[in-house]
Amino acid sequence: MRQRSRGWIMPEADMRSMLKLIDERIRSPEIDVRHQDVLIRLRETLENDLNDLGLGRPSDEQYDDDNKAA
């Protein structure tokens, strides 16, 4: 089976830092709703990657498992 790849890799420390910045920006009253939605989706992706790192498995395996369950 073909494995999916994000095309980029970010160290865990950088992901955590990025999540803090994203949360600050999402809460900003100056942000446009469209941009806020994009940041929320990006935050979700990073959180999923962090969770997968905690489980010791790549996020593409998680994606395949989710699709098999559906």
JSON list of N, CA and C in Angstrom, two decimals:
[
{"chain": "A", "resi": 1, "resn": "MET", "atom": "N", "xyz": [0.84, -1.18, 0.00]},
{"chain": "A", "resi": 1, "resn": "MET", "atom": "CA", "xyz": [0.00, 0.00, 0.00]},
{"chain": "A", "resi": 1, "resn": "MET", "atom": "C", "xyz": [0.89, 1.24, 0.00]},
{"chain": "A", "resi": 2, "resn": "ARG", "atom": "N", "xyz": [0.48, 2.24, -0.75]},
{"chain": "A", "resi": 2, "resn": "ARG", "atom": "CA", "xyz": [1.26, 3.47, -0.85]},
{"chain": "A", "resi": 2, "resn": "ARG", "atom": "C", "xyz": [1.13, 4.30, 0.43]},
{"chain": "A", "resi": 3, "resn": "GLN", "atom": "N", "xyz": [2.24, 4.78, 0.94]},
{"chain": "A", "resi": 3, "resn": "GLN", "atom": "CA", "xyz": [2.20, 5.59, 2.15]},
{"chain": "A", "resi": 3, "resn": "GLN", "atom": "C", "xyz": [2.05, 7.05, 1.78]},
{"chain": "A", "resi": 4, "resn": "ARG", "atom": "N", "xyz": [1.31, 7.76, 2.61]},
{"chain": "A", "resi": 4, "resn": "ARG", "atom": "CA", "xyz": [1.13, 9.19, 2.41]},
{"chain": "A", "resi": 4, "resn": "ARG", "atom": "C", "xyz": [2.22, 9.93, 3.16]},
{"chain": "A", "resi": 5, "resn": "SER", "atom": "N", "xyz": [2.62, 11.05, 2.62]},
{"chain": "A", "resi": 5, "resn": "SER", "atom": "CA", "xyz": [3.63, 11.87, 3.25]},
{"chain": "A", "resi": 5, "resn": "SER", "atom": "C", "xyz": [3.20, 13.32, 3.20]},
{"chain": "A", "resi": 6, "resn": "ARG", "atom": "N", "xyz": [3.48, 14.04, 4.27]},
{"chain": "A", "resi": 6, "resn": "ARG", "atom": "CA", "xyz": [3.11, 15.45, 4.32]},
{"chain": "A", "resi": 6, "resn": "ARG", "atom": "C", "xyz": [4.00, 16.31, 3.42]},
{"chain": "A", "resi": 7, "resn": "GLY", "atom": "N", "xyz": [5.21, 15.84, 3.15]},
{"chain": "A", "resi": 7, "resn": "GLY", "atom": "CA", "xyz": [6.11, 16.63, 2.33]},
{"chain": "A", "resi": 7, "resn": "GLY", "atom": "C", "xyz": [6.96, 17.58, 3.16]},
{"chain": "A", "resi": 8, "resn": "TRP", "atom": "N", "xyz": [6.77, 17.58, 4.46]},
{"chain": "A", "resi": 8, "resn": "TRP", "atom": "CA", "xyz": [7.57, 18.41, 5.35]},
{"chain": "A", "resi": 8, "resn": "TRP", "atom": "C", "xyz": [7.63, 17.74, 6.71]},
{"chain": "A", "resi": 9, "resn": "ILE", "atom": "N", "xyz": [8.70, 18.04, 7.43]},
{"chain": "A", "resi": 9, "resn": "ILE", "atom": "CA", "xyz": [8.88, 17.50, 8.77]},
{"chain": "A", "resi": 9, "resn": "ILE", "atom": "C", "xyz": [9.26, 18.66, 9.67]},
{"chain": "A", "resi": 10, "resn": "MET", "atom": "N", "xyz": [8.62, 18.73, 10.82]},
{"chain": "A", "resi": 10, "resn": "MET", "atom": "CA", "xyz": [8.92, 19.80, 11.77]},
{"chain": "A", "resi": 10, "resn": "MET", "atom": "C", "xyz": [9.25, 19.15, 13.11]},
{"chain": "A", "resi": 11, "resn": "PRO", "atom": "N", "xyz": [10.34, 19.57, 13.73]},
{"chain": "A", "resi": 11, "resn": "PRO", "atom": "CA", "xyz": [10.67, 19.02, 15.05]},
{"chain": "A", "resi": 11, "resn": "PRO", "atom": "C", "xyz": [9.58, 19.34, 16.08]},
{"chain": "A", "resi": 12, "resn": "GLU", "atom": "N", "xyz": [9.45, 18.47, 17.07]},
{"chain": "A", "resi": 12, "resn": "GLU", "atom": "CA", "xyz": [8.40, 18.61, 18.08]},
{"chain": "A", "resi": 12, "resn": "GLU", "atom": "C", "xyz": [8.45, 19.97, 18.76]},
{"chain": "A", "resi": 13, "resn": "ALA", "atom": "N", "xyz": [9.62, 20.43, 19.14]},
{"chain": "A", "resi": 13, "resn": "ALA", "atom": "CA", "xyz": [9.75, 21.72, 19.82]},
{"chain": "A", "resi": 13, "resn": "ALA", "atom": "C", "xyz": [9.23, 22.86, 18.94]},
{"chain": "A", "resi": 14, "resn": "ASP", "atom": "N", "xyz": [9.53, 22.78, 17.64]},
{"chain": "A", "resi": 14, "resn": "ASP", "atom": "CA", "xyz": [9.04, 23.81, 16.72]},
{"chain": "A", "resi": 14, "resn": "ASP", "atom": "C", "xyz": [7.52, 23.74, 16.57]},
{"chain": "A", "resi": 15, "resn": "MET", "atom": "N", "xyz": [6.97, 22.52, 16.58]},
{"chain": "A", "resi": 15, "resn": "MET", "atom": "CA", "xyz": [5.52, 22.38, 16.49]},
{"chain": "A", "resi": 15, "resn": "MET", "atom": "C", "xyz": [4.83, 23.03, 17.69]},
{"chain": "A", "resi": 16, "resn": "ARG", "atom": "N", "xyz": [5.38, 22.79, 18.87]},
{"chain": "A", "resi": 16, "resn": "ARG", "atom": "CA", "xyz": [4.79, 23.37, 20.08]},
{"chain": "A", "resi": 16, "resn": "ARG", "atom": "C", "xyz": [4.86, 24.89, 20.06]},
{"chain": "A", "resi": 17, "resn": "SER", "atom": "N", "xyz": [5.98, 25.42, 19.61]},
{"chain": "A", "resi": 17, "resn": "SER", "atom": "CA", "xyz": [6.14, 26.86, 19.49]},
{"chain": "A", "resi": 17, "resn": "SER", "atom": "C", "xyz": [5.16, 27.43, 18.46]},
{"chain": "A", "resi": 18, "resn": "MET", "atom": "N", "xyz": [5.04, 26.74, 17.34]},
{"chain": "A", "resi": 18, "resn": "MET", "atom": "CA", "xyz": [4.12, 27.17, 16.29]},
{"chain": "A", "resi": 18, "resn": "MET", "atom": "C", "xyz": [2.67, 27.15, 16.79]},
{"chain": "A", "resi": 19, "resn": "LEU", "atom": "N", "xyz": [2.30, 26.14, 17.56]},
{"chain": "A", "resi": 19, "resn": "LEU", "atom": "CA", "xyz": [0.95, 26.05, 18.10]},
{"chain": "A", "resi": 19, "resn": "LEU", "atom": "C", "xyz": [0.64, 27.24, 19.01]},
{"chain": "A", "resi": 20, "resn": "LYS", "atom": "N", "xyz": [1.61, 27.67, 19.81]},
{"chain": "A", "resi": 20, "resn": "LYS", "atom": "CA", "xyz": [1.41, 28.84, 20.67]},
{"chain": "A", "resi": 20, "resn": "LYS", "atom": "C", "xyz": [1.17, 30.09, 19.83]},
{"chain": "A", "resi": 21, "resn": "LEU", "atom": "N", "xyz": [1.99, 30.26, 18.79]},
{"chain": "A", "resi": 21, "resn": "LEU", "atom": "CA", "xyz": [1.82, 31.42, 17.91]},
{"chain": "A", "resi": 21, "resn": "LEU", "atom": "C", "xyz": [0.48, 31.39, 17.18]},
{"chain": "A", "resi": 22, "resn": "ILE", "atom": "N", "xyz": [0.08, 30.21, 16.74]},
{"chain": "A", "resi": 22, "resn": "ILE", "atom": "CA", "xyz": [-1.20, 30.07, 16.04]},
{"chain": "A", "resi": 22, "resn": "ILE", "atom": "C", "xyz": [-2.35, 30.43, 16.98]},
{"chain": "A", "resi": 23, "resn": "ASP", "atom": "N", "xyz": [-2.30, 29.93, 18.21]},
{"chain": "A", "resi": 23, "resn": "ASP", "atom": "CA", "xyz": [-3.36, 30.24, 19.17]},
{"chain": "A", "resi": 23, "resn": "ASP", "atom": "C", "xyz": [-3.46, 31.74, 19.45]},
{"chain": "A", "resi": 24, "resn": "GLU", "atom": "N", "xyz": [-2.31, 32.39, 19.58]},
{"chain": "A", "resi": 24, "resn": "GLU", "atom": "CA", "xyz": [-2.31, 33.84, 19.79]},
{"chain": "A", "resi": 24, "resn": "GLU", "atom": "C", "xyz": [-2.96, 34.56, 18.61]},
{"chain": "A", "resi": 25, "resn": "ARG", "atom": "N", "xyz": [-2.62, 34.13, 17.43]},
{"chain": "A", "resi": 25, "resn": "ARG", "atom": "CA", "xyz": [-3.15, 34.78, 16.22]},
{"chain": "A", "resi": 25, "resn": "ARG", "atom": "C", "xyz": [-4.65, 34.51, 16.06]},
{"chain": "A", "resi": 26, "resn": "ILE", "atom": "N", "xyz": [-5.09, 33.31, 16.39]},
{"chain": "A", "resi": 26, "resn": "ILE", "atom": "CA", "xyz": [-6.51, 32.97, 16.28]},
{"chain": "A", "resi": 26, "resn": "ILE", "atom": "C", "xyz": [-7.34, 33.86, 17.21]},
{"chain": "A", "resi": 27, "resn": "ARG", "atom": "N", "xyz": [-6.80, 34.13, 18.40]},
{"chain": "A", "resi": 27, "resn": "ARG", "atom": "CA", "xyz": [-7.54, 34.96, 19.37]},
{"chain": "A", "resi": 27, "resn": "ARG", "atom": "C", "xyz": [-7.47, 36.45, 19.07]},
{"chain": "A", "resi": 28, "resn": "SER", "atom": "N", "xyz": [-6.63, 36.84, 18.14]},
{"chain": "A", "resi": 28, "resn": "SER", "atom": "CA", "xyz": [-6.48, 38.26, 17.82]},
{"chain": "A", "resi": 28, "resn": "SER", "atom": "C", "xyz": [-7.76, 38.81, 17.20]},
{"chain": "A", "resi": 29, "resn": "PRO", "atom": "N", "xyz": [-8.21, 39.97, 17.67]},
{"chain": "A", "resi": 29, "resn": "PRO", "atom": "CA", "xyz": [-9.42, 40.57, 17.09]},
{"chain": "A", "resi": 29, "resn": "PRO", "atom": "C", "xyz": [-9.19, 41.12, 15.68]},
{"chain": "A", "resi": 30, "resn": "GLU", "atom": "N", "xyz": [-7.94, 41.23, 15.27]},
{"chain": "A", "resi": 30, "resn": "GLU", "atom": "CA", "xyz": [-7.61, 41.80, 13.97]},
{"chain": "A", "resi": 30, "resn": "GLU", "atom": "C", "xyz": [-7.61, 40.78, 12.84]},
{"chain": "A", "resi": 31, "resn": "ILE", "atom": "N", "xyz": [-7.78, 39.50, 13.15]},
{"chain": "A", "resi": 31, "resn": "ILE", "atom": "CA", "xyz": [-7.67, 38.46, 12.13]},
{"chain": "A", "resi": 31, "resn": "ILE", "atom": "C", "xyz": [-8.98, 38.30, 11.37]},
{"chain": "A", "resi": 32, "resn": "ASP", "atom": "N", "xyz": [-8.86, 38.12, 10.07]},
{"chain": "A", "resi": 32, "resn": "ASP", "atom": "CA", "xyz": [-10.01, 37.87, 9.21]},
{"chain": "A", "resi": 32, "resn": "ASP", "atom": "C", "xyz": [-10.52, 36.44, 9.45]},
{"chain": "A", "resi": 33, "resn": "VAL", "atom": "N", "xyz": [-11.82, 36.23, 9.32]},
{"chain": "A", "resi": 33, "resn": "VAL", "atom": "CA", "xyz": [-12.42, 34.93, 9.60]},
{"chain": "A", "resi": 33, "resn": "VAL", "atom": "C", "xyz": [-11.84, 33.84, 8.69]},
{"chain": "A", "resi": 34, "resn": "ARG", "atom": "N", "xyz": [-11.61, 34.16, 7.42]},
{"chain": "A", "resi": 34, "resn": "ARG", "atom": "CA", "xyz": [-11.04, 33.16, 6.50]},
{"chain": "A", "resi": 34, "resn": "ARG", "atom": "C", "xyz": [-9.67, 32.71, 6.97]},
{"chain": "A", "resi": 35, "resn": "HIS", "atom": "N", "xyz": [-8.86, 33.66, 7.40]},
{"chain": "A", "resi": 35, "resn": "HIS", "atom": "CA", "xyz": [-7.52, 33.32, 7.87]},
{"chain": "A", "resi": 35, "resn": "HIS", "atom": "C", "xyz": [-7.59, 32.56, 9.19]},
{"chain": "A", "resi": 36, "resn": "GLN", "atom": "N", "xyz": [-8.55, 32.91, 10.01]},
{"chain": "A", "resi": 36, "resn": "GLN", "atom": "CA", "xyz": [-8.73, 32.20, 11.27]},
{"chain": "A", "resi": 36, "resn": "GLN", "atom": "C", "xyz": [-9.08, 30.73, 11.01]},
{"chain": "A", "resi": 37, "resn": "ASP", "atom": "N", "xyz": [-9.93, 30.48, 10.05]},
{"chain": "A", "resi": 37, "resn": "ASP", "atom": "CA", "xyz": [-10.29, 29.10, 9.70]},
{"chain": "A", "resi": 37, "resn": "ASP", "atom": "C", "xyz": [-9.09, 28.29, 9.22]},
{"chain": "A", "resi": 38, "resn": "VAL", "atom": "N", "xyz": [-8.25, 28.92, 8.42]},
{"chain": "A", "resi": 38, "resn": "VAL", "atom": "CA", "xyz": [-7.04, 28.25, 7.92]},
{"chain": "A", "resi": 38, "resn": "VAL", "atom": "C", "xyz": [-6.11, 27.92, 9.09]},
{"chain": "A", "resi": 39, "resn": "LEU", "atom": "N", "xyz": [-5.94, 28.86, 10.00]},
{"chain": "A", "resi": 39, "resn": "LEU", "atom": "CA", "xyz": [-5.08, 28.62, 11.15]},
{"chain": "A", "resi": 39, "resn": "LEU", "atom": "C", "xyz": [-5.63, 27.53, 12.05]},
{"chain": "A", "resi": 40, "resn": "ILE", "atom": "N", "xyz": [-6.93, 27.45, 12.18]},
{"chain": "A", "resi": 40, "resn": "ILE", "atom": "CA", "xyz": [-7.54, 26.39, 12.97]},
{"chain": "A", "resi": 40, "resn": "ILE", "atom": "C", "xyz": [-7.26, 25.02, 12.35]},
{"chain": "A", "resi": 41, "resn": "ARG", "atom": "N", "xyz": [-7.35, 24.93, 11.03]},
{"chain": "A", "resi": 41, "resn": "ARG", "atom": "CA", "xyz": [-7.04, 23.66, 10.36]},
{"chain": "A", "resi": 41, "resn": "ARG", "atom": "C", "xyz": [-5.57, 23.30, 10.49]},
{"chain": "A", "resi": 42, "resn": "LEU", "atom": "N", "xyz": [-4.70, 24.30, 10.38]},
{"chain": "A", "resi": 42, "resn": "LEU", "atom": "CA", "xyz": [-3.27, 24.06, 10.56]},
{"chain": "A", "resi": 42, "resn": "LEU", "atom": "C", "xyz": [-2.97, 23.60, 11.98]},
{"chain": "A", "resi": 43, "resn": "ARG", "atom": "N", "xyz": [-3.62, 24.23, 12.96]},
{"chain": "A", "resi": 43, "resn": "ARG", "atom": "CA", "xyz": [-3.43, 23.83, 14.35]},
{"chain": "A", "resi": 43, "resn": "ARG", "atom": "C", "xyz": [-3.85, 22.37, 14.54]},
{"chain": "A", "resi": 44, "resn": "GLU", "atom": "N", "xyz": [-4.96, 22.00, 13.95]},
{"chain": "A", "resi": 44, "resn": "GLU", "atom": "CA", "xyz": [-5.44, 20.62, 14.06]},
{"chain": "A", "resi": 44, "resn": "GLU", "atom": "C", "xyz": [-4.44, 19.63, 13.46]},
{"chain": "A", "resi": 45, "resn": "THR", "atom": "N", "xyz": [-3.87, 19.98, 12.32]},
{"chain": "A", "resi": 45, "resn": "THR", "atom": "CA", "xyz": [-2.87, 19.12, 11.68]},
{"chain": "A", "resi": 45, "resn": "THR", "atom": "C", "xyz": [-1.64, 18.96, 12.58]},
{"chain": "A", "resi": 46, "resn": "LEU", "atom": "N", "xyz": [-1.15, 20.06, 13.12]},
{"chain": "A", "resi": 46, "resn": "LEU", "atom": "CA", "xyz": [0.02, 20.00, 14.00]},
{"chain": "A", "resi": 46, "resn": "LEU", "atom": "C", "xyz": [-0.28, 19.21, 15.27]},
{"chain": "A", "resi": 47, "resn": "GLU", "atom": "N", "xyz": [-1.46, 19.40, 15.84]},
{"chain": "A", "resi": 47, "resn": "GLU", "atom": "CA", "xyz": [-1.83, 18.64, 17.03]},
{"chain": "A", "resi": 47, "resn": "GLU", "atom": "C", "xyz": [-1.90, 17.14, 16.73]},
{"chain": "A", "resi": 48, "resn": "ASN", "atom": "N", "xyz": [-2.45, 16.78, 15.58]},
{"chain": "A", "resi": 48, "resn": "ASN", "atom": "CA", "xyz": [-2.50, 15.38, 15.19]},
{"chain": "A", "resi": 48, "resn": "ASN", "atom": "C", "xyz": [-1.09, 14.80, 15.03]},
{"chain": "A", "resi": 49, "resn": "ASP", "atom": "N", "xyz": [-0.20, 15.58, 14.42]},
{"chain": "A", "resi": 49, "resn": "ASP", "atom": "CA", "xyz": [1.18, 15.13, 14.27]},
{"chain": "A", "resi": 49, "resn": "ASP", "atom": "C", "xyz": [1.85, 14.93, 15.63]},
{"chain": "A", "resi": 50, "resn": "LEU", "atom": "N", "xyz": [1.60, 15.85, 16.56]},
{"chain": "A", "resi": 50, "resn": "LEU", "atom": "CA", "xyz": [2.18, 15.71, 17.91]},
{"chain": "A", "resi": 50, "resn": "LEU", "atom": "C", "xyz": [1.62, 14.48, 18.61]},
{"chain": "A", "resi": 51, "resn": "ASN", "atom": "N", "xyz": [0.34, 14.24, 18.47]},
{"chain": "A", "resi": 51, "resn": "ASN", "atom": "CA", "xyz": [-0.26, 13.05, 19.07]},
{"chain": "A", "resi": 51, "resn": "ASN", "atom": "C", "xyz": [0.34, 11.78, 18.48]},
{"chain": "A", "resi": 52, "resn": "ASP", "atom": "N", "xyz": [0.55, 11.78, 17.17]},
{"chain": "A", "resi": 52, "resn": "ASP", "atom": "CA", "xyz": [1.14, 10.62, 16.52]},
{"chain": "A", "resi": 52, "resn": "ASP", "atom": "C", "xyz": [2.58, 10.40, 16.98]},
{"chain": "A", "resi": 53, "resn": "LEU", "atom": "N", "xyz": [3.32, 11.49, 17.18]},
{"chain": "A", "resi": 53, "resn": "LEU", "atom": "CA", "xyz": [4.69, 11.37, 17.70]},
{"chain": "A", "resi": 53, "resn": "LEU", "atom": "C", "xyz": [4.66, 10.76, 19.09]},
{"chain": "A", "resi": 54, "resn": "GLY", "atom": "N", "xyz": [3.69, 11.14, 19.89]},
{"chain": "A", "resi": 54, "resn": "GLY", "atom": "CA", "xyz": [3.55, 10.59, 21.24]},
{"chain": "A", "resi": 54, "resn": "GLY", "atom": "C", "xyz": [3.25, 9.11, 21.22]},
{"chain": "A", "resi": 55, "resn": "LEU", "atom": "N", "xyz": [2.55, 8.66, 20.18]},
{"chain": "A", "resi": 55, "resn": "LEU", "atom": "CA", "xyz": [2.23, 7.24, 20.04]},
{"chain": "A", "resi": 55, "resn": "LEU", "atom": "C", "xyz": [3.36, 6.47, 19.37]},
{"chain": "A", "resi": 56, "resn": "GLY", "atom": "N", "xyz": [4.35, 7.20, 18.87]},
{"chain": "A", "resi": 56, "resn": "GLY", "atom": "CA", "xyz": [5.49, 6.55, 18.22]},
{"chain": "A", "resi": 56, "resn": "GLY", "atom": "C", "xyz": [5.20, 6.04, 16.84]},
{"chain": "A", "resi": 57, "resn": "ARG", "atom": "N", "xyz": [4.28, 6.69, 16.13]},
{"chain": "A", "resi": 57, "resn": "ARG", "atom": "CA", "xyz": [3.98, 6.24, 14.77]},
{"chain": "A", "resi": 57, "resn": "ARG", "atom": "C", "xyz": [3.80, 7.45, 13.86]},
{"chain": "A", "resi": 58, "resn": "PRO", "atom": "N", "xyz": [4.15, 7.32, 12.62]},
{"chain": "A", "resi": 58, "resn": "PRO", "atom": "CA", "xyz": [3.99, 8.43, 11.68]},
{"chain": "A", "resi": 58, "resn": "PRO", "atom": "C", "xyz": [2.53, 8.75, 11.43]},
{"chain": "A", "resi": 59, "resn": "SER", "atom": "N", "xyz": [2.27, 10.01, 11.10]},
{"chain": "A", "resi": 59, "resn": "SER", "atom": "CA", "xyz": [0.89, 10.45, 10.91]},
{"chain": "A", "resi": 59, "resn": "SER", "atom": "C", "xyz": [0.24, 9.79, 9.71]},
{"chain": "A", "resi": 60, "resn": "ASP", "atom": "N", "xyz": [1.01, 9.35, 8.71]},
{"chain": "A", "resi": 60, "resn": "ASP", "atom": "CA", "xyz": [0.39, 8.69, 7.55]},
{"chain": "A", "resi": 60, "resn": "ASP", "atom": "C", "xyz": [-0.19, 7.34, 7.94]},
{"chain": "A", "resi": 61, "resn": "GLU", "atom": "N", "xyz": [0.41, 6.66, 8.92]},
{"chain": "A", "resi": 61, "resn": "GLU", "atom": "CA", "xyz": [-0.17, 5.40, 9.40]},
{"chain": "A", "resi": 61, "resn": "GLU", "atom": "C", "xyz": [-1.49, 5.66, 10.11]},
{"chain": "A", "resi": 62, "resn": "GLN", "atom": "N", "xyz": [-1.56, 6.74, 10.87]},
{"chain": "A", "resi": 62, "resn": "GLN", "atom": "CA", "xyz": [-2.80, 7.11, 11.55]},
{"chain": "A", "resi": 62, "resn": "GLN", "atom": "C", "xyz": [-3.89, 7.37, 10.52]},
{"chain": "A", "resi": 63, "resn": "TYR", "atom": "N", "xyz": [-3.54, 8.06, 9.44]},
{"chain": "A", "resi": 63, "resn": "TYR", "atom": "CA", "xyz": [-4.50, 8.36, 8.39]},
{"chain": "A", "resi": 63, "resn": "TYR", "atom": "C", "xyz": [-5.03, 7.07, 7.77]},
{"chain": "A", "resi": 64, "resn": "ASP", "atom": "N", "xyz": [-4.15, 6.12, 7.50]},
{"chain": "A", "resi": 64, "resn": "ASP", "atom": "CA", "xyz": [-4.57, 4.85, 6.91]},
{"chain": "A", "resi": 64, "resn": "ASP", "atom": "C", "xyz": [-5.49, 4.09, 7.86]},
{"chain": "A", "resi": 65, "resn": "ASP", "atom": "N", "xyz": [-5.17, 4.09, 9.17]},
{"chain": "A", "resi": 65, "resn": "ASP", "atom": "CA", "xyz": [-6.01, 3.40, 10.15]},
{"chain": "A", "resi": 65, "resn": "ASP", "atom": "C", "xyz": [-7.39, 4.04, 10.22]},
{"chain": "A", "resi": 66, "resn": "ASP", "atom": "N", "xyz": [-7.45, 5.37, 10.17]},
{"chain": "A", "resi": 66, "resn": "ASP", "atom": "CA", "xyz": [-8.74, 6.07, 10.21]},
{"chain": "A", "resi": 66, "resn": "ASP", "atom": "C", "xyz": [-9.59, 5.72, 8.99]},
{"chain": "A", "resi": 67, "resn": "ASN", "atom": "N", "xyz": [-8.97, 5.62, 7.82]},
{"chain": "A", "resi": 67, "resn": "ASN", "atom": "CA", "xyz": [-9.70, 5.28, 6.61]},
{"chain": "A", "resi": 67, "resn": "ASN", "atom": "C", "xyz": [-10.21, 3.85, 6.62]},
{"chain": "A", "resi": 68, "resn": "LYS", "atom": "N", "xyz": [-9.46, 2.93, 7.21]},
{"chain": "A", "resi": 68, "resn": "LYS", "atom": "CA", "xyz": [-9.88, 1.54, 7.29]},
{"chain": "A", "resi": 68, "resn": "LYS", "atom": "C", "xyz": [-11.10, 1.40, 8.20]},
{"chain": "A", "resi": 69, "resn": "ALA", "atom": "N", "xyz": [-11.16, 2.23, 9.26]},
{"chain": "A", "resi": 69, "resn": "ALA", "atom": "CA", "xyz": [-12.25, 2.16, 10.23]},
{"chain": "A", "resi": 69, "resn": "ALA", "atom": "C", "xyz": [-13.53, 2.72, 9.64]},
{"chain": "A", "resi": 70, "resn": "ALA", "atom": "N", "xyz": [-13.42, 3.61, 8.68]},
{"chain": "A", "resi": 70, "resn": "ALA", "atom": "CA", "xyz": [-14.61, 4.27, 8.11]},
{"chain": "A", "resi": 70, "resn": "ALA", "atom": "C", "xyz": [-15.36, 3.36, 7.17]}
]
